[in-house]
Amino acid sequence: MAKFELGRLLQNEGALLRSLIEESRDAVQLAEYKRLAEAAFNDSIEMYEEVIQKFQGNAEEEFTYSLARFWKGIAIYNKGLIYPEDDLARRSTLGTAKTHWEAFIWDYDGYLMGAYGYMYMGLTHYALAEYNDALEYLRTAAGIDVEGDTEVERNRCRDLILTAGFHIGRLANDVKKVDQGGTVIDYQRLGTEILVEVFKKVPEARERKTGHLAMLELAKCYLGIRDFANAIGTAREVSNLAVARSEPWARGTGTLADRLIGEIIAEASRSDFEIPQDPEMLWRAAEGKWRQRDFVAAASTYQQVIEACGDDANMLERKIEAWLKVANCFHRAEGDRYYEAAAAAQHVMDTWPENKRAGDAAYFRYITLLNQYRFTKD
């Protein structure tokens, strides 16, 4: 087992270096990361192969043998991803991965491990831009039943289904539509149909990080086929679920949901679709744009919050806060938007002079006009 564990450590090192490759912009640094990642993956593959050779045919070590084959395939796949898309080494390495997963699926088809093989075969085809094959393998992985003698086993099935579903959505939203010999394949529509079935099969998706991420991919698919009602509804559900959870990952999925809601609203606003006047949903969408530092778009969405609040006395504090956010957005936006910022702050002062935030508005208006003076003077 020592060599198996060493293989896992080397593979993790390679995966870390691959993430650095994706982020690096320096050519010299990029080449060094690539060299180190290649070496780490090669060493891990070698460790797994030694375990495979040692335990092949040994009934008592069948599980270790199977795991070594499984992780070897993932190591080959990840090694292929370190090369650029136009590099022959990428196609060669991923071709080796396909051969590996084909044999693995043959031996383990009908078992959960074999279903994972289908998923990685799908991901390998995806990395090679072989989208039809990728979708079929991923669909097979997502199509397994939730079964097992224990809840642990059933949860493993659920995790695989949701992970495969997430990758189906990712593929669909990446590829969108492809014209193949005059026939247009709408991957987002296909992705929508598959993911709807996934969530029927695994309602527990709403309690899991992978489920939230897959739901967001479904919302993007809905957006792609211009089903704005379901797009907003799905993204809003993730946002609401995230708010109700205490795990650190929920904050991340909630932020992604809020940003996506903002994108859906922006796209839907250019159509005749009637955007739901839900102040809390619009507020989260505006906050998502704010965190992206897209201040002009955020200001527009905060203004929608103001409209949605209307004259509801229960929403007065939210409405005032939205006006102050509009002011802050224009204050931070590029160019001379200080006048608009000062006007928003002035509106709070004039309309709600007795409110506790009127003083904040007055101070903010002063700072904004001061910065406007400095801007025009320069």
CSV table of C-alpha atoms in Angstrom, one decimal:
chain,number,residue,atom,x,y,z
A,1,MET,CA,0.0,0.0,0.0
A,2,ALA,CA,3.0,2.3,0.5
A,3,LYS,CA,3.5,2.7,-3.2
A,4,PHE,CA,-0.2,3.3,-3.8
A,5,GLU,CA,-0.2,6.1,-1.2
A,6,LEU,CA,3.0,7.5,-2.8
A,7,GLY,CA,1.2,7.5,-6.1
A,8,ARG,CA,-1.7,9.4,-4.6
A,9,LEU,CA,0.7,12.0,-3.1
A,10,LEU,CA,2.5,12.5,-6.4
A,11,GLN,CA,-0.8,12.8,-8.2
A,12,ASN,CA,-2.0,15.5,-5.8
A,13,GLU,CA,1.2,17.3,-6.4
A,14,GLY,CA,0.6,17.1,-10.2
A,15,ALA,CA,-2.9,18.4,-9.7
A,16,LEU,CA,-1.7,21.3,-7.7
A,17,LEU,CA,0.9,22.2,-10.4
A,18,ARG,CA,-1.8,21.9,-13.1
A,19,SER,CA,-3.8,24.5,-11.3
A,20,LEU,CA,-0.8,26.8,-11.2
A,21,ILE,CA,-0.3,26.2,-15.0
A,22,GLU,CA,-3.8,27.4,-15.6
A,23,GLU,CA,-3.2,30.6,-13.6
A,24,SER,CA,0.3,31.4,-14.7
A,25,ARG,CA,1.0,34.2,-17.2
A,26,ASP,CA,4.8,34.0,-17.1
A,27,ALA,CA,6.3,31.9,-19.9
A,28,VAL,CA,9.4,30.8,-17.9
A,29,GLN,CA,7.3,29.9,-14.9
A,30,LEU,CA,4.7,28.2,-17.0
A,31,ALA,CA,7.4,25.9,-18.6
A,32,GLU,CA,8.8,25.0,-15.1
A,33,TYR,CA,5.3,24.2,-13.7
A,34,LYS,CA,4.6,22.1,-16.8
A,35,ARG,CA,7.9,20.2,-16.4
A,36,LEU,CA,7.3,19.5,-12.7
A,37,ALA,CA,3.6,18.5,-13.3
A,38,GLU,CA,4.6,16.1,-16.0
A,39,ALA,CA,7.2,14.5,-13.8
A,40,ALA,CA,4.8,14.2,-10.9
A,41,PHE,CA,2.1,12.5,-13.0
A,42,ASN,CA,4.6,10.2,-14.6
A,43,ASP,CA,5.9,9.1,-11.2
A,44,SER,CA,2.4,8.6,-9.9
A,45,ILE,CA,1.5,6.5,-13.0
A,46,GLU,CA,4.6,4.4,-12.4
A,47,MET,CA,3.7,3.8,-8.7
A,48,TYR,CA,0.2,2.7,-9.7
A,49,GLU,CA,1.5,0.4,-12.4
A,50,GLU,CA,3.8,-1.3,-9.9
A,51,VAL,CA,0.9,-1.9,-7.6
A,52,ILE,CA,-1.2,-3.2,-10.5
A,53,GLN,CA,1.5,-5.7,-11.5
A,54,LYS,CA,2.1,-6.8,-8.0
A,55,PHE,CA,-1.6,-7.5,-7.1
A,56,GLN,CA,-2.9,-8.6,-10.5
A,57,GLY,CA,-4.7,-11.9,-10.0
A,58,ASN,CA,-4.5,-11.7,-6.2
A,59,ALA,CA,-8.0,-12.2,-4.9
A,60,GLU,CA,-7.1,-10.9,-1.4
A,61,GLU,CA,-5.8,-7.6,-2.9
A,62,GLU,CA,-8.5,-7.1,-5.5
A,63,PHE,CA,-9.8,-3.9,-4.0
A,64,THR,CA,-6.3,-2.3,-3.9
A,65,TYR,CA,-5.7,-3.5,-7.5
A,66,SER,CA,-8.9,-2.0,-8.7
A,67,LEU,CA,-8.2,1.3,-6.9
A,68,ALA,CA,-4.7,1.5,-8.5
A,69,ARG,CA,-6.2,1.0,-11.9
A,70,PHE,CA,-8.8,3.7,-11.2
A,71,TRP,CA,-6.4,6.3,-10.0
A,72,LYS,CA,-3.9,5.5,-12.7
A,73,GLY,CA,-6.6,6.4,-15.3
A,74,ILE,CA,-7.3,9.7,-13.5
A,75,ALA,CA,-3.5,10.5,-13.4
A,76,ILE,CA,-3.2,9.9,-17.2
A,77,TYR,CA,-6.3,12.1,-17.8
A,78,ASN,CA,-5.0,14.9,-15.6
A,79,LYS,CA,-1.5,14.7,-17.2
A,80,GLY,CA,-3.2,15.2,-20.6
A,81,LEU,CA,-4.8,18.4,-19.4
A,82,ILE,CA,-1.4,20.1,-18.6
A,83,TYR,CA,-0.7,20.5,-22.4
A,84,PRO,CA,-2.3,23.2,-24.6
A,85,GLU,CA,-5.2,22.2,-26.8
A,86,ASP,CA,-3.1,22.4,-30.0
A,87,ASP,CA,-0.2,20.3,-28.5
A,88,LEU,CA,0.2,16.8,-29.9
A,89,ALA,CA,1.2,15.6,-26.5
A,90,ARG,CA,-2.3,16.4,-25.2
A,91,ARG,CA,-4.0,14.3,-27.9
A,92,SER,CA,-1.6,11.4,-27.4
A,93,THR,CA,-1.9,11.4,-23.6
A,94,LEU,CA,-5.6,11.7,-23.6
A,95,GLY,CA,-5.7,8.9,-26.3
A,96,THR,CA,-3.9,6.7,-23.8
A,97,ALA,CA,-6.4,7.7,-21.2
A,98,LYS,CA,-9.3,6.6,-23.5
A,99,THR,CA,-7.7,3.2,-24.0
A,100,HIS,CA,-7.2,2.8,-20.3
A,101,TRP,CA,-10.9,3.7,-19.5
A,102,GLU,CA,-12.2,1.5,-22.2
A,103,ALA,CA,-10.5,-1.5,-20.6
A,104,PHE,CA,-11.5,-0.4,-17.1
A,105,ILE,CA,-15.2,0.0,-18.1
A,106,TRP,CA,-15.1,-3.5,-19.8
A,107,ASP,CA,-13.9,-5.0,-16.5
A,108,TYR,CA,-16.1,-3.1,-14.1
A,109,ASP,CA,-19.2,-2.4,-16.0
A,110,GLY,CA,-22.3,-2.9,-13.8
A,111,TYR,CA,-20.4,-1.8,-10.7
A,112,LEU,CA,-20.2,1.7,-9.2
A,113,MET,CA,-16.5,1.9,-10.0
A,114,GLY,CA,-17.3,1.1,-13.6
A,115,ALA,CA,-19.8,4.0,-13.6
A,116,TYR,CA,-17.0,6.3,-12.5
A,117,GLY,CA,-15.1,4.9,-15.5
A,118,TYR,CA,-17.9,6.1,-17.8
A,119,MET,CA,-17.7,9.6,-16.3
A,120,TYR,CA,-13.9,9.8,-16.8
A,121,MET,CA,-14.2,8.4,-20.3
A,122,GLY,CA,-16.7,11.2,-20.9
A,123,LEU,CA,-14.4,13.8,-19.5
A,124,THR,CA,-11.6,12.5,-21.6
A,125,HIS,CA,-13.7,12.8,-24.8
A,126,TYR,CA,-14.7,16.3,-23.6
A,127,ALA,CA,-11.1,17.4,-23.3
A,128,LEU,CA,-10.5,16.1,-26.9
A,129,ALA,CA,-13.5,18.2,-28.1
A,130,GLU,CA,-15.4,15.0,-29.0
A,131,TYR,CA,-18.6,16.3,-27.6
A,132,ASN,CA,-21.2,13.7,-28.7
A,133,ASP,CA,-19.2,10.8,-27.3
A,134,ALA,CA,-18.5,12.9,-24.1
A,135,LEU,CA,-22.2,13.5,-23.6
A,136,GLU,CA,-23.1,9.9,-24.1
A,137,TYR,CA,-20.6,8.6,-21.6
A,138,LEU,CA,-21.5,11.3,-19.0
A,139,ARG,CA,-25.2,10.5,-19.5
A,140,THR,CA,-24.5,6.9,-18.8
A,141,ALA,CA,-22.7,7.8,-15.6
A,142,ALA,CA,-25.6,10.1,-14.5
A,143,GLY,CA,-28.1,7.4,-15.4
A,144,ILE,CA,-27.2,4.9,-12.8
A,145,ASP,CA,-29.8,4.0,-10.1
A,146,VAL,CA,-29.4,5.1,-6.4
A,147,GLU,CA,-28.9,1.7,-4.8
A,148,GLY,CA,-26.8,-0.1,-2.2
A,149,ASP,CA,-27.2,-2.0,1.1
A,150,THR,CA,-26.1,1.0,3.2
A,151,GLU,CA,-26.6,4.7,3.1
A,152,VAL,CA,-22.9,5.2,2.5
A,153,GLU,CA,-23.2,3.2,-0.7
A,154,ARG,CA,-26.3,5.0,-1.8
A,155,ASN,CA,-24.6,8.4,-1.1
A,156,ARG,CA,-21.7,7.3,-3.3
A,157,CYS,CA,-24.2,6.7,-6.1
A,158,ARG,CA,-25.8,10.1,-5.5
A,159,ASP,CA,-22.4,11.8,-5.5
A,160,LEU,CA,-21.5,10.2,-8.9
A,161,ILE,CA,-24.9,11.1,-10.5
A,162,LEU,CA,-24.6,14.8,-9.4
A,163,THR,CA,-20.9,15.1,-10.4
A,164,ALA,CA,-21.7,13.6,-13.8
A,165,GLY,CA,-24.7,15.9,-14.1
A,166,PHE,CA,-22.5,18.9,-13.2
A,167,HIS,CA,-20.1,18.0,-16.0
A,168,ILE,CA,-23.0,17.5,-18.5
A,169,GLY,CA,-24.1,21.0,-17.7
A,170,ARG,CA,-20.6,22.4,-18.0
A,171,LEU,CA,-20.2,20.8,-21.4
A,172,ALA,CA,-23.6,22.0,-22.6
A,173,ASN,CA,-22.9,25.6,-21.5
A,174,ASP,CA,-19.4,25.5,-23.0
A,175,VAL,CA,-20.4,24.1,-26.4
A,176,LYS,CA,-23.9,25.5,-26.6
A,177,LYS,CA,-24.8,24.6,-30.3
A,178,VAL,CA,-22.8,22.8,-32.9
A,179,ASP,CA,-23.7,22.5,-36.6
A,180,GLN,CA,-22.8,18.9,-37.7
A,181,GLY,CA,-23.3,18.5,-41.4
A,182,GLY,CA,-26.3,20.8,-41.5
A,183,THR,CA,-27.8,19.4,-38.3
A,184,VAL,CA,-27.7,21.7,-35.4
A,185,ILE,CA,-27.2,20.0,-32.0
A,186,ASP,CA,-28.4,22.1,-29.2
A,187,TYR,CA,-26.4,20.9,-26.2
A,188,GLN,CA,-28.0,23.3,-23.8
A,189,ARG,CA,-31.4,21.9,-24.6
A,190,LEU,CA,-30.1,18.4,-24.2
A,191,GLY,CA,-28.3,19.3,-21.0
A,192,THR,CA,-31.6,20.7,-19.6
A,193,GLU,CA,-33.5,17.5,-20.3
A,194,ILE,CA,-30.8,15.3,-18.7
A,195,LEU,CA,-30.3,17.5,-15.6
A,196,VAL,CA,-34.1,17.7,-14.9
A,197,GLU,CA,-34.1,13.9,-14.7
A,198,VAL,CA,-31.0,14.0,-12.5
A,199,PHE,CA,-32.7,16.2,-10.0
A,200,LYS,CA,-35.8,14.0,-10.0
A,201,LYS,CA,-33.6,11.0,-9.2
A,202,VAL,CA,-31.5,12.8,-6.6
A,203,PRO,CA,-33.7,15.3,-4.7
A,204,GLU,CA,-30.9,15.4,-2.1
A,205,ALA,CA,-29.0,17.6,-4.6
A,206,ARG,CA,-30.4,20.6,-2.7
A,207,GLU,CA,-28.3,19.6,0.4
A,208,ARG,CA,-25.0,19.1,-1.4
A,209,LYS,CA,-22.3,21.4,-2.8
A,210,THR,CA,-22.1,19.3,-6.1
A,211,GLY,CA,-25.9,19.5,-6.3
A,212,HIS,CA,-25.8,23.3,-6.0
A,213,LEU,CA,-23.2,23.5,-8.7
A,214,ALA,CA,-25.2,21.2,-11.0
A,215,MET,CA,-28.3,23.3,-10.4
A,216,LEU,CA,-26.4,26.4,-11.4
A,217,GLU,CA,-25.4,24.7,-14.6
A,218,LEU,CA,-29.0,23.8,-15.2
A,219,ALA,CA,-29.9,27.5,-14.7
A,220,LYS,CA,-27.3,28.5,-17.3
A,221,CYS,CA,-28.8,25.9,-19.7
A,222,TYR,CA,-32.2,27.4,-19.2
A,223,LEU,CA,-30.8,30.9,-19.9
A,224,GLY,CA,-29.2,29.5,-23.0
A,225,ILE,CA,-32.5,28.3,-24.4
A,226,ARG,CA,-34.1,31.6,-23.2
A,227,ASP,CA,-36.4,30.0,-20.6
A,228,PHE,CA,-36.0,32.9,-18.3
A,229,ALA,CA,-38.6,31.8,-15.8
A,230,ASN,CA,-36.9,28.5,-15.0
A,231,ALA,CA,-33.4,30.1,-15.2
A,232,ILE,CA,-34.3,32.7,-12.5
A,233,GLY,CA,-36.3,30.1,-10.5
A,234,THR,CA,-33.4,27.6,-10.4
A,235,ALA,CA,-30.7,30.2,-9.6
A,236,ARG,CA,-32.9,31.8,-7.0
A,237,GLU,CA,-33.5,28.3,-5.4
A,238,VAL,CA,-29.7,27.8,-5.1
A,239,SER,CA,-29.4,31.3,-3.6
A,240,ASN,CA,-32.1,30.6,-1.0
A,241,LEU,CA,-30.7,27.2,-0.2
A,242,ALA,CA,-27.2,28.6,0.3
A,243,VAL,CA,-28.5,31.3,2.7
A,244,ALA,CA,-30.1,28.7,4.8
A,245,ARG,CA,-26.9,26.6,5.2
A,246,SER,CA,-24.0,27.2,7.5
A,247,GLU,CA,-21.2,25.3,5.6
A,248,PRO,CA,-18.4,27.5,4.2
A,249,TRP,CA,-19.1,26.1,0.7
A,250,ALA,CA,-22.6,27.5,0.7
A,251,ARG,CA,-21.4,31.0,0.8
A,252,GLY,CA,-19.5,30.3,-2.5
A,253,THR,CA,-22.5,28.7,-4.2
A,254,GLY,CA,-24.7,31.5,-3.0
A,255,THR,CA,-22.4,34.1,-4.5
A,256,LEU,CA,-22.3,32.2,-7.8
A,257,ALA,CA,-26.1,32.1,-7.8
A,258,ASP,CA,-26.5,35.8,-7.1
A,259,ARG,CA,-24.1,36.7,-9.9
A,260,LEU,CA,-26.0,34.4,-12.3
A,261,ILE,CA,-29.3,35.9,-11.3
A,262,GLY,CA,-27.8,39.3,-12.3
A,263,GLU,CA,-26.8,37.9,-15.6
A,264,ILE,CA,-30.2,36.4,-16.2
A,265,ILE,CA,-32.0,39.6,-15.3
A,266,ALA,CA,-29.7,41.6,-17.6
A,267,GLU,CA,-30.5,39.2,-20.5
A,268,ALA,CA,-34.2,39.0,-19.7
A,269,SER,CA,-34.5,42.7,-19.6
A,270,ARG,CA,-33.8,42.8,-23.3
A,271,SER,CA,-36.8,40.7,-23.9
A,272,ASP,CA,-40.5,41.0,-23.1
A,273,PHE,CA,-40.1,38.7,-20.1
A,274,GLU,CA,-41.5,40.1,-16.9
A,275,ILE,CA,-38.8,39.9,-14.2
A,276,PRO,CA,-40.2,38.9,-10.8
A,277,GLN,CA,-40.4,41.9,-8.5
A,278,ASP,CA,-38.8,40.2,-5.5
A,279,PRO,CA,-36.7,42.7,-3.6
A,280,GLU,CA,-34.6,40.1,-1.8
A,281,MET,CA,-33.7,38.2,-5.0
A,282,LEU,CA,-32.9,41.5,-6.8
A,283,TRP,CA,-30.8,42.6,-3.9
A,284,ARG,CA,-28.7,39.4,-4.0
A,285,ALA,CA,-28.3,39.9,-7.7
A,286,ALA,CA,-27.1,43.4,-7.2
A,287,GLU,CA,-24.7,42.3,-4.5
A,288,GLY,CA,-23.3,39.7,-6.9
A,289,LYS,CA,-22.5,42.5,-9.4
A,290,TRP,CA,-21.1,44.6,-6.6
A,291,ARG,CA,-18.7,41.9,-5.6
A,292,GLN,CA,-17.6,41.6,-9.2
A,293,ARG,CA,-16.9,45.3,-9.2
A,294,ASP,CA,-19.3,45.8,-12.1
A,295,PHE,CA,-20.6,49.0,-10.4
A,296,VAL,CA,-22.7,50.4,-13.2
A,297,ALA,CA,-24.6,47.1,-13.6
A,298,ALA,CA,-24.9,46.8,-9.9
A,299,ALA,CA,-26.4,50.3,-9.7
A,300,SER,CA,-29.0,49.3,-12.3
A,301,THR,CA,-30.0,46.3,-10.3
A,302,TYR,CA,-30.2,48.2,-7.0
A,303,GLN,CA,-32.5,50.6,-8.8
A,304,GLN,CA,-34.7,47.5,-9.6
A,305,VAL,CA,-34.7,46.7,-5.9
A,306,ILE,CA,-36.0,50.2,-5.2
A,307,GLU,CA,-38.8,49.7,-7.7
A,308,ALA,CA,-39.7,46.3,-6.3
A,309,CYS,CA,-39.9,47.7,-2.8
A,310,GLY,CA,-42.5,50.2,-3.9
A,311,ASP,CA,-44.4,51.9,-1.1
A,312,ASP,CA,-44.2,48.9,1.2
A,313,ALA,CA,-43.5,50.2,4.7
A,314,ASN,CA,-41.9,46.9,5.7
A,315,MET,CA,-39.3,47.3,2.9
A,316,LEU,CA,-38.4,51.0,3.7
A,317,GLU,CA,-35.0,50.2,5.2
A,318,ARG,CA,-34.1,48.0,2.3
A,319,LYS,CA,-35.2,50.7,-0.1
A,320,ILE,CA,-33.0,53.3,1.6
A,321,GLU,CA,-30.1,51.0,1.7
A,322,ALA,CA,-30.5,50.4,-2.0
A,323,TRP,CA,-30.5,54.1,-2.7
A,324,LEU,CA,-27.2,54.4,-0.7
A,325,LYS,CA,-25.8,51.5,-2.7
A,326,VAL,CA,-26.7,53.3,-5.9
A,327,ALA,CA,-24.8,56.3,-4.7
A,328,ASN,CA,-21.8,54.1,-3.7
A,329,CYS,CA,-21.8,52.3,-7.1
A,330,PHE,CA,-21.7,55.6,-9.1
A,331,HIS,CA,-19.0,56.9,-6.7
A,332,ARG,CA,-16.8,53.9,-7.5
A,333,ALA,CA,-17.6,53.6,-11.2
A,334,GLU,CA,-15.1,54.6,-13.8
A,335,GLY,CA,-15.3,58.1,-15.1
A,336,ASP,CA,-17.1,61.1,-13.7
A,337,ARG,CA,-20.3,59.6,-12.2
A,338,TYR,CA,-20.0,61.6,-9.0
A,339,TYR,CA,-23.0,63.8,-9.8
A,340,GLU,CA,-25.2,60.7,-10.0
A,341,ALA,CA,-23.8,59.4,-6.7
A,342,ALA,CA,-24.5,62.8,-5.0
A,343,ALA,CA,-28.0,62.9,-6.5
A,344,ALA,CA,-28.8,59.4,-5.0
A,345,ALA,CA,-27.5,60.5,-1.6
A,346,GLN,CA,-29.4,63.7,-1.8
A,347,HIS,CA,-32.6,61.8,-2.5
A,348,VAL,CA,-32.3,59.9,0.8
A,349,MET,CA,-31.7,63.2,2.6
A,350,ASP,CA,-34.7,64.9,1.1
A,351,THR,CA,-37.1,62.0,1.2
A,352,TRP,CA,-36.3,60.5,4.6
A,353,PRO,CA,-34.7,63.3,6.6
A,354,GLU,CA,-35.7,61.7,10.0
A,355,ASN,CA,-34.3,58.3,9.1
A,356,LYS,CA,-31.1,57.2,10.9
A,357,ARG,CA,-29.4,56.8,7.5
A,358,ALA,CA,-30.0,60.4,6.4
A,359,GLY,CA,-26.8,61.4,8.3
A,360,ASP,CA,-24.8,58.7,6.4
A,361,ALA,CA,-26.3,60.0,3.1
A,362,ALA,CA,-25.2,63.6,4.0
A,363,TYR,CA,-21.7,62.5,4.8
A,364,PHE,CA,-21.5,60.4,1.6
A,365,ARG,CA,-22.8,63.3,-0.5
A,366,TYR,CA,-20.1,65.6,1.0
A,367,ILE,CA,-17.3,63.0,0.2
A,368,THR,CA,-18.7,62.5,-3.3
A,369,LEU,CA,-18.9,66.2,-4.2
A,370,LEU,CA,-15.3,66.6,-2.8
A,371,ASN,CA,-14.1,63.9,-5.0
A,372,GLN,CA,-16.0,65.4,-8.0
A,373,TYR,CA,-14.2,68.7,-7.4
A,374,ARG,CA,-10.8,66.9,-7.3
A,375,PHE,CA,-11.7,65.0,-10.4
A,376,THR,CA,-12.7,68.1,-12.4
A,377,LYS,CA,-9.8,70.1,-11.1
A,378,ASP,CA,-7.3,67.5,-12.2
